[in-house]
Short mmCIF file of C-alpha atoms in Angstrom, two decimals:
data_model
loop_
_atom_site.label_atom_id
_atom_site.label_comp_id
_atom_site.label_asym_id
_atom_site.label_seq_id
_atom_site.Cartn_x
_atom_site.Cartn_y
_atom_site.Cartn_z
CA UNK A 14 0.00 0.00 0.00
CA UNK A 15 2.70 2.35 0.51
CA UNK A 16 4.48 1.93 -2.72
CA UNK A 17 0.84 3.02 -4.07
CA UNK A 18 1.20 6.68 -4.54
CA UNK A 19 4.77 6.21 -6.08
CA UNK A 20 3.13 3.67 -8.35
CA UNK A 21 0.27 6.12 -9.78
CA UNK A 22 2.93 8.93 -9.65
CA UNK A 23 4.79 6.98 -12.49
CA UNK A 24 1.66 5.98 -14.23
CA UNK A 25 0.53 9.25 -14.72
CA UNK A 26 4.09 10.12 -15.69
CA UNK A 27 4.15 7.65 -18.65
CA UNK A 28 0.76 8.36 -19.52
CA UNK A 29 1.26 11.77 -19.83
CA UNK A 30 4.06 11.57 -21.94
CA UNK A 31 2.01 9.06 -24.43
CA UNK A 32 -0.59 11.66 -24.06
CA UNK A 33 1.94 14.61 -25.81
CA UNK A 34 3.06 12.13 -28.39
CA UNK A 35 -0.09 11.15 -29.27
CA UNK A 36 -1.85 13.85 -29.85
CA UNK A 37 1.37 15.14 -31.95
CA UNK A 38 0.16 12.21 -34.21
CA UNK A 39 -3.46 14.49 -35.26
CA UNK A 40 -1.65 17.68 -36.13
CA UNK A 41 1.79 18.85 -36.92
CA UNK A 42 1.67 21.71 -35.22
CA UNK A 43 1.24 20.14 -31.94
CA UNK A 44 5.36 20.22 -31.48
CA UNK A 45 7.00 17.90 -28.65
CA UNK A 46 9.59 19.51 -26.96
CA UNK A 47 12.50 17.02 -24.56
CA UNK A 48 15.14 14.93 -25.32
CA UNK A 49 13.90 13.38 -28.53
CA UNK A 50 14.31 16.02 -29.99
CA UNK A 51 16.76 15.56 -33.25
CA UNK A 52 19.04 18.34 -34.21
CA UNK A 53 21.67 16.11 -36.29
CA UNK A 54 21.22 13.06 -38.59
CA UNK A 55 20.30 10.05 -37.29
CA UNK A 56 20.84 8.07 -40.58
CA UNK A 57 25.01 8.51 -40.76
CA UNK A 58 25.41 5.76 -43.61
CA UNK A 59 22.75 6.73 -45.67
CA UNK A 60 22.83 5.77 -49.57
CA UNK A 61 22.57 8.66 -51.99
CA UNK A 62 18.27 9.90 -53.06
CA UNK A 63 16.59 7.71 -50.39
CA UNK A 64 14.48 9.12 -48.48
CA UNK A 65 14.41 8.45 -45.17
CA UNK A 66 11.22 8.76 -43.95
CA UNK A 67 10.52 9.36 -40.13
CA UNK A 68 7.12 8.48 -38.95
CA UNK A 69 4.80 7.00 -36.40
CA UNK A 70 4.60 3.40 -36.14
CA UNK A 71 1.72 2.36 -38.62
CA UNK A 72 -1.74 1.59 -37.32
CA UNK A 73 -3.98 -1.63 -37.53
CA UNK A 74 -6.48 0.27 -39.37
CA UNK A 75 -4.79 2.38 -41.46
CA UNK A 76 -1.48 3.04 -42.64
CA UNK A 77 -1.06 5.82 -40.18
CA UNK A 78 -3.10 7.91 -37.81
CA UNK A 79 -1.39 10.94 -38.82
CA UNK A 80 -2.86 12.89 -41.81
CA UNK A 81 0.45 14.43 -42.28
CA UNK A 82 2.55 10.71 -42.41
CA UNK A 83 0.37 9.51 -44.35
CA UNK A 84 -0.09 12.49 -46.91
CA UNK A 85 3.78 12.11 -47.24
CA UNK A 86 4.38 8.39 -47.48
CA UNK A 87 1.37 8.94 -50.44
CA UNK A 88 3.54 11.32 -52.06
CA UNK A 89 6.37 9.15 -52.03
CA UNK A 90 4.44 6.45 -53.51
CA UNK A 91 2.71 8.59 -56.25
CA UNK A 92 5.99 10.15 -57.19
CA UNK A 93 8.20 6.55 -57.35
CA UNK A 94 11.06 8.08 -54.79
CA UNK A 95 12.62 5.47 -53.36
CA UNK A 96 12.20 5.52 -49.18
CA UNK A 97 13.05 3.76 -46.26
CA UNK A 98 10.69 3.95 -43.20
CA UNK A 99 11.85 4.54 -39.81
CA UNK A 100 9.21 4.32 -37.47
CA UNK A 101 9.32 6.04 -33.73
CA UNK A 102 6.81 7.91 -31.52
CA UNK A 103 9.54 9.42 -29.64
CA UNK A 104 12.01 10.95 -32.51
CA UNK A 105 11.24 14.04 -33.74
CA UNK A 106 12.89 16.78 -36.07
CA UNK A 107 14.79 19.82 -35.25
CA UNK A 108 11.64 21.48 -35.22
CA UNK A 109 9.37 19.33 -32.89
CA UNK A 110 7.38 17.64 -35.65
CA UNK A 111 6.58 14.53 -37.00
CA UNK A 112 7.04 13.28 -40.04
CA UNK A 113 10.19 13.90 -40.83
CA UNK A 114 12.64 13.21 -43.66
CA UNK A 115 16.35 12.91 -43.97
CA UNK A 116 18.28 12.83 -47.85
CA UNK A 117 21.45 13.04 -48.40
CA UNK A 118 22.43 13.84 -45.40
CA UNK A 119 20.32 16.68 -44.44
CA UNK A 120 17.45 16.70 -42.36
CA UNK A 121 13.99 18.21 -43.71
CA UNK A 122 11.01 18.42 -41.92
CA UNK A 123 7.10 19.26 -42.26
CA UNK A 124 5.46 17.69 -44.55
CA UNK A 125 4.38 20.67 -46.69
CA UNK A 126 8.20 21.94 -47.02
CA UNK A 127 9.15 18.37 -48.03
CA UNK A 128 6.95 18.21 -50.49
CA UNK A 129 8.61 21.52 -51.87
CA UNK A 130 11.92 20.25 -51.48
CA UNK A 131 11.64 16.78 -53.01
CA UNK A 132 9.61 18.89 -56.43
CA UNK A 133 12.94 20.43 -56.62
CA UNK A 134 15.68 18.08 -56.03
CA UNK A 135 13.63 15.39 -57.88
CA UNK A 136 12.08 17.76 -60.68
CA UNK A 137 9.22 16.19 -60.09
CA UNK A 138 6.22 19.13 -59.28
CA UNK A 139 2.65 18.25 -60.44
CA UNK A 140 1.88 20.02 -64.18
CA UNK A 141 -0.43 22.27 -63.57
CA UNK A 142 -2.03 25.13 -65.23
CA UNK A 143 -1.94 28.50 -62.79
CA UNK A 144 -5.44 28.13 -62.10
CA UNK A 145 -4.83 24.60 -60.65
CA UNK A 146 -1.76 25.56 -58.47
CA UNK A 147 -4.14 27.99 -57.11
CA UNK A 148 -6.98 25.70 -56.02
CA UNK A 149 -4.50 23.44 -55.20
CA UNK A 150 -3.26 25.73 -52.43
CA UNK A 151 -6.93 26.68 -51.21
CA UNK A 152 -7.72 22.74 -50.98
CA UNK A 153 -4.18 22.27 -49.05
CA UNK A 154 -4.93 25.18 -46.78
CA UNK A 155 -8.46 24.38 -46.15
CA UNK A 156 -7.14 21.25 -45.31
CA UNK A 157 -4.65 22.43 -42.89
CA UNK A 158 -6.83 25.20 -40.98
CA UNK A 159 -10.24 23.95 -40.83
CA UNK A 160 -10.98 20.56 -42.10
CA UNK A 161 -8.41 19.18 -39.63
CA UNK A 162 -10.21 21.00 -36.73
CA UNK A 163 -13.61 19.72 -37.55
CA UNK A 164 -12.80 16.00 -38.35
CA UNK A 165 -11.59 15.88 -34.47
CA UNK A 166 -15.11 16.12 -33.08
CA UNK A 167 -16.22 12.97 -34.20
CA UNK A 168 -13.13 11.66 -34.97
CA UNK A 169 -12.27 11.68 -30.76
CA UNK A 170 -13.78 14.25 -29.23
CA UNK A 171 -17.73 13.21 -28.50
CA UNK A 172 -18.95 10.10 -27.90
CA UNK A 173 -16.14 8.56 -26.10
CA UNK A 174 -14.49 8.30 -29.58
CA UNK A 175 -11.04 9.16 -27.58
CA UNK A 176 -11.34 6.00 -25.90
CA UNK A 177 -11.60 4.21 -29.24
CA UNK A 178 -9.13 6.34 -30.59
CA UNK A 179 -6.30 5.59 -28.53
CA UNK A 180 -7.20 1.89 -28.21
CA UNK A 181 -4.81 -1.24 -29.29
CA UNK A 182 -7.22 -2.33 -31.62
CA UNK A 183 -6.67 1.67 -33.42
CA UNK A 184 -3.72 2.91 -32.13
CA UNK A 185 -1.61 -0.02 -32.16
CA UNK A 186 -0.39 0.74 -28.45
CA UNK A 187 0.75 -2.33 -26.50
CA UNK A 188 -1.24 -0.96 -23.57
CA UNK A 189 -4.17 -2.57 -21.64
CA UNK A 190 -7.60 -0.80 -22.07
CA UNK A 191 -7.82 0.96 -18.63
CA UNK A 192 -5.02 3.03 -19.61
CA UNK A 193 -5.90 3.21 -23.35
CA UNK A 194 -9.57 4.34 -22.13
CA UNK A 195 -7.36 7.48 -19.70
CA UNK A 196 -5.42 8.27 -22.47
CA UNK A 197 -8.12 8.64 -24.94
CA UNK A 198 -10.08 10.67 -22.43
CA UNK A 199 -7.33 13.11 -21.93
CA UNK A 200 -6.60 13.60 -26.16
CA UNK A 201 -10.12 13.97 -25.87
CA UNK A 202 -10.37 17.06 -23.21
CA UNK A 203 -6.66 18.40 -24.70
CA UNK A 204 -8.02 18.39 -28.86
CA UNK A 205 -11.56 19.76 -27.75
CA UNK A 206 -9.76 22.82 -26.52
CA UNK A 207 -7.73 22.76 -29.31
CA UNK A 208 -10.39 22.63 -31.74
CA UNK A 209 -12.33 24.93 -30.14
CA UNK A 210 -9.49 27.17 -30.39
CA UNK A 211 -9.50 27.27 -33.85
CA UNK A 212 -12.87 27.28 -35.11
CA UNK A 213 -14.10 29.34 -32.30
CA UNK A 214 -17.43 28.94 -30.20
CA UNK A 215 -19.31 26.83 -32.88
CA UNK A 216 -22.33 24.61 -31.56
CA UNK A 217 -20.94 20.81 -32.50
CA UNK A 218 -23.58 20.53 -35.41
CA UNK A 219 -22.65 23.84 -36.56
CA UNK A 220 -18.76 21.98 -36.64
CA UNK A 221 -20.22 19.33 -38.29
CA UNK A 222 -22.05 21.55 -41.20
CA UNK A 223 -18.75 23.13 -41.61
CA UNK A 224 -16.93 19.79 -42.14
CA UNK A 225 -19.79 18.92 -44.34
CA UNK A 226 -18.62 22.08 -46.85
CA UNK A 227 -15.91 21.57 -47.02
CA UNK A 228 -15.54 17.78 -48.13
CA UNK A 229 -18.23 18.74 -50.85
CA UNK A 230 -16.16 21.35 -52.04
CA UNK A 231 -13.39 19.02 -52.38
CA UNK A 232 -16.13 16.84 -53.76
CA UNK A 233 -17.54 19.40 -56.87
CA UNK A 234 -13.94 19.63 -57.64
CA UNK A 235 -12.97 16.18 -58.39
CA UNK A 236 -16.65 15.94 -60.14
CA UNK A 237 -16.24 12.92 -63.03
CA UNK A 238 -12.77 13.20 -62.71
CA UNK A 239 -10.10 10.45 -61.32
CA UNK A 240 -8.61 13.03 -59.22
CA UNK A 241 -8.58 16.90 -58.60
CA UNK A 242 -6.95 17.88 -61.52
CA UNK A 243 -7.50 14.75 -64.04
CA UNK A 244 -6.14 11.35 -64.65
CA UNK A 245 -2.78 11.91 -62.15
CA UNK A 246 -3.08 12.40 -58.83
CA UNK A 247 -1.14 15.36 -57.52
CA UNK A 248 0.59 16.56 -54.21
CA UNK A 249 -2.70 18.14 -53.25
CA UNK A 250 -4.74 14.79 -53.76
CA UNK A 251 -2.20 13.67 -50.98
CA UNK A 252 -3.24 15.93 -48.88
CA UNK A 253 -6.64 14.78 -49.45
CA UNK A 254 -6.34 11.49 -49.05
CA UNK A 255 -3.88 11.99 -45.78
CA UNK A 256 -6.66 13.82 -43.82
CA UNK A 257 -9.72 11.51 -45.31
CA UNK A 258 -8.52 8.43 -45.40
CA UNK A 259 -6.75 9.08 -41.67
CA UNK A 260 -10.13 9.38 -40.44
CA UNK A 261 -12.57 7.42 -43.47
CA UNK A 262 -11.21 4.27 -42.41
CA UNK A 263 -11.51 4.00 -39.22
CA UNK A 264 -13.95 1.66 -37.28
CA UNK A 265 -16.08 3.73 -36.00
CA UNK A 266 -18.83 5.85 -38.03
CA UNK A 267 -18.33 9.32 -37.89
CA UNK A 268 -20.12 12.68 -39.75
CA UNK A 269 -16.96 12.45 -42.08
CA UNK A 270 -17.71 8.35 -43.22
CA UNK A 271 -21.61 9.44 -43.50
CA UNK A 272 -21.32 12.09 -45.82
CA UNK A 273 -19.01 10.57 -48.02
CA UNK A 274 -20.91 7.04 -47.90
CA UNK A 275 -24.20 8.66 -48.66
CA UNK A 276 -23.41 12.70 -50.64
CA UNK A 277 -19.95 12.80 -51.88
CA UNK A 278 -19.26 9.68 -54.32
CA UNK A 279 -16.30 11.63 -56.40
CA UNK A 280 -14.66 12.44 -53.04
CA UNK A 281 -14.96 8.80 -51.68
CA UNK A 282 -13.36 7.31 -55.11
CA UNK A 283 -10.59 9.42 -54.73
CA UNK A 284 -9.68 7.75 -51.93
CA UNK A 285 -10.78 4.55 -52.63
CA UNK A 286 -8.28 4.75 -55.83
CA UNK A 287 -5.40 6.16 -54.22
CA UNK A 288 -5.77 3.37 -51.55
CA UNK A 289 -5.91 0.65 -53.87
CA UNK A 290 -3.56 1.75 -56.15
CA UNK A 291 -0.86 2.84 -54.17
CA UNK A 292 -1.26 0.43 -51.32
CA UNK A 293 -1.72 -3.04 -52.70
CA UNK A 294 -1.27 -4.34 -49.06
CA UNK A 295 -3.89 -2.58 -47.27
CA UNK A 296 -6.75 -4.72 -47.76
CA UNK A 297 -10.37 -3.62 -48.17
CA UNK A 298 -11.84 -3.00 -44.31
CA UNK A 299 -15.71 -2.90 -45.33
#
């Protein structure tokens, strides 16, 4: 009995700290800050245009939890660069973030300025007209600034969808459920706040009519097409599918799984294509 208190002390501890990481895994700018923290490269015999790709350990359900790991390991795919995966929910770039990439020797990270790099150093940037470029960006920053805010609600926030979240059969974590359940309560209460943050003092259905615009704008855009802009998928269709399919395939049925199951057909065969084409190993979940 007296070794109780020391016992809970280091339980919370630990749980805390998987609390930080994971909720760094449902938006890049949640930064972690400590000792795992990596300011020089960690890959010191590294083999010349591989990417080394830095990223949280996959999922059951889904390739990865993160929108952001996922968008880039998409990329990677679409684009035929050759990468090596590294998985860790403790590493993280200079920066705090997660993914992260290192090439030739240099450390790179966020996802967005990756992307950006690799179109350079691999001359491989989407041909678009200037129109598209431009409602590329709008999708990408819609992405980043509001459909990522409103896809928590159901995604963890209500319904004790944290719990389900965070649990081994989602998350992967080698944890029994009574502290999956505490952890998922707390990304819960700490990504309410942050959501609310963002999109202000919305009512949750107004959240969810807002997440409901802006998947059928992403929706009227594909229209008949096999992707946004045609028959190739571009870096902003990976940005689609990372925060979609993140959240799509997940067990549970959420505002964001109705909609596209029952309004948004174009938007759901995006994903469905990308998915199947570019991961022959992730088998059908329905």
């Amino acid at each position: 009995f007296l070794a109780l208190p020391y016992l809970y002390s280091s339980l919370d501890y630990c749980t805390n700290s998987i609390i930080l990481v994971m909720t760094s895994v449902l938006s890049h700018r949640l930064p972690v800050t400590g000792r795992f923290i990596s300011t020089a490269v960690l890959k010191t015999k590294w083999k010349s245009d591989v990417i080394y790709l830095y990223q949280f350990p996959r999922s059951p359900v889904v390739p990865n939890l993160s929108p952001y790991c996922l968008k880039l390991e998409t990329y990677l795919r679409i684009k035929n660069i050759k990468y090596e995966i590294i998985e860790s929910y403790r590493l993280k770039s200079e920066k705090g973030l997660m993914p992260f990439i290192e090439l030739n020797g240099r450390q790179i990270p966020d996802s967005g300025i990756i992307i950006r790099h690799l179109e350079k150093h691999f001359d491989c940037a989407d041909r678009l007209t200037e129109e598209e470029k431009g409602v590329a960006r709008a999708v990408d920053r819609m992405l980043d600034c509001s459909t990522l805010h409103a896809i928590q609600l159901d995604r963890l926030v209500k319904n004790g969808n944290g719990r389900l979240f965070a649990s081994r059969a989602v998350s992967g974590l080698p944890l029994p459920g009574f502290i999956t359940d505490r952890i998922g309560e707390r990304m819960a209460a700490i990504m309410g706040r942050r959501m609310r943050g963002a999109l202000g003092r919305l009512s949750d259905e107004e959240i969810r009519e807002l997440l409901k615009i802006d998947l059928t704008a992403i929706n009227s855009i594909v229209g008949d097409k096999r992707f946004l802009f045609g028959d190739i998928p571009s870096a902003a269709d990976c940005s689609v599918f990372g925060h979609v399919a993140s959240t799509y395939f997940l067990p549970y049925r959420q505002t964001l799984s109705d909609a596209l199951d029952d309004d948004l057909p174009s938007l759901k065969g995006l994903i469905n294509r990308i998915r199947i084409h570019y991961y022959p190993e992730w088998k059908d979940p329905q």
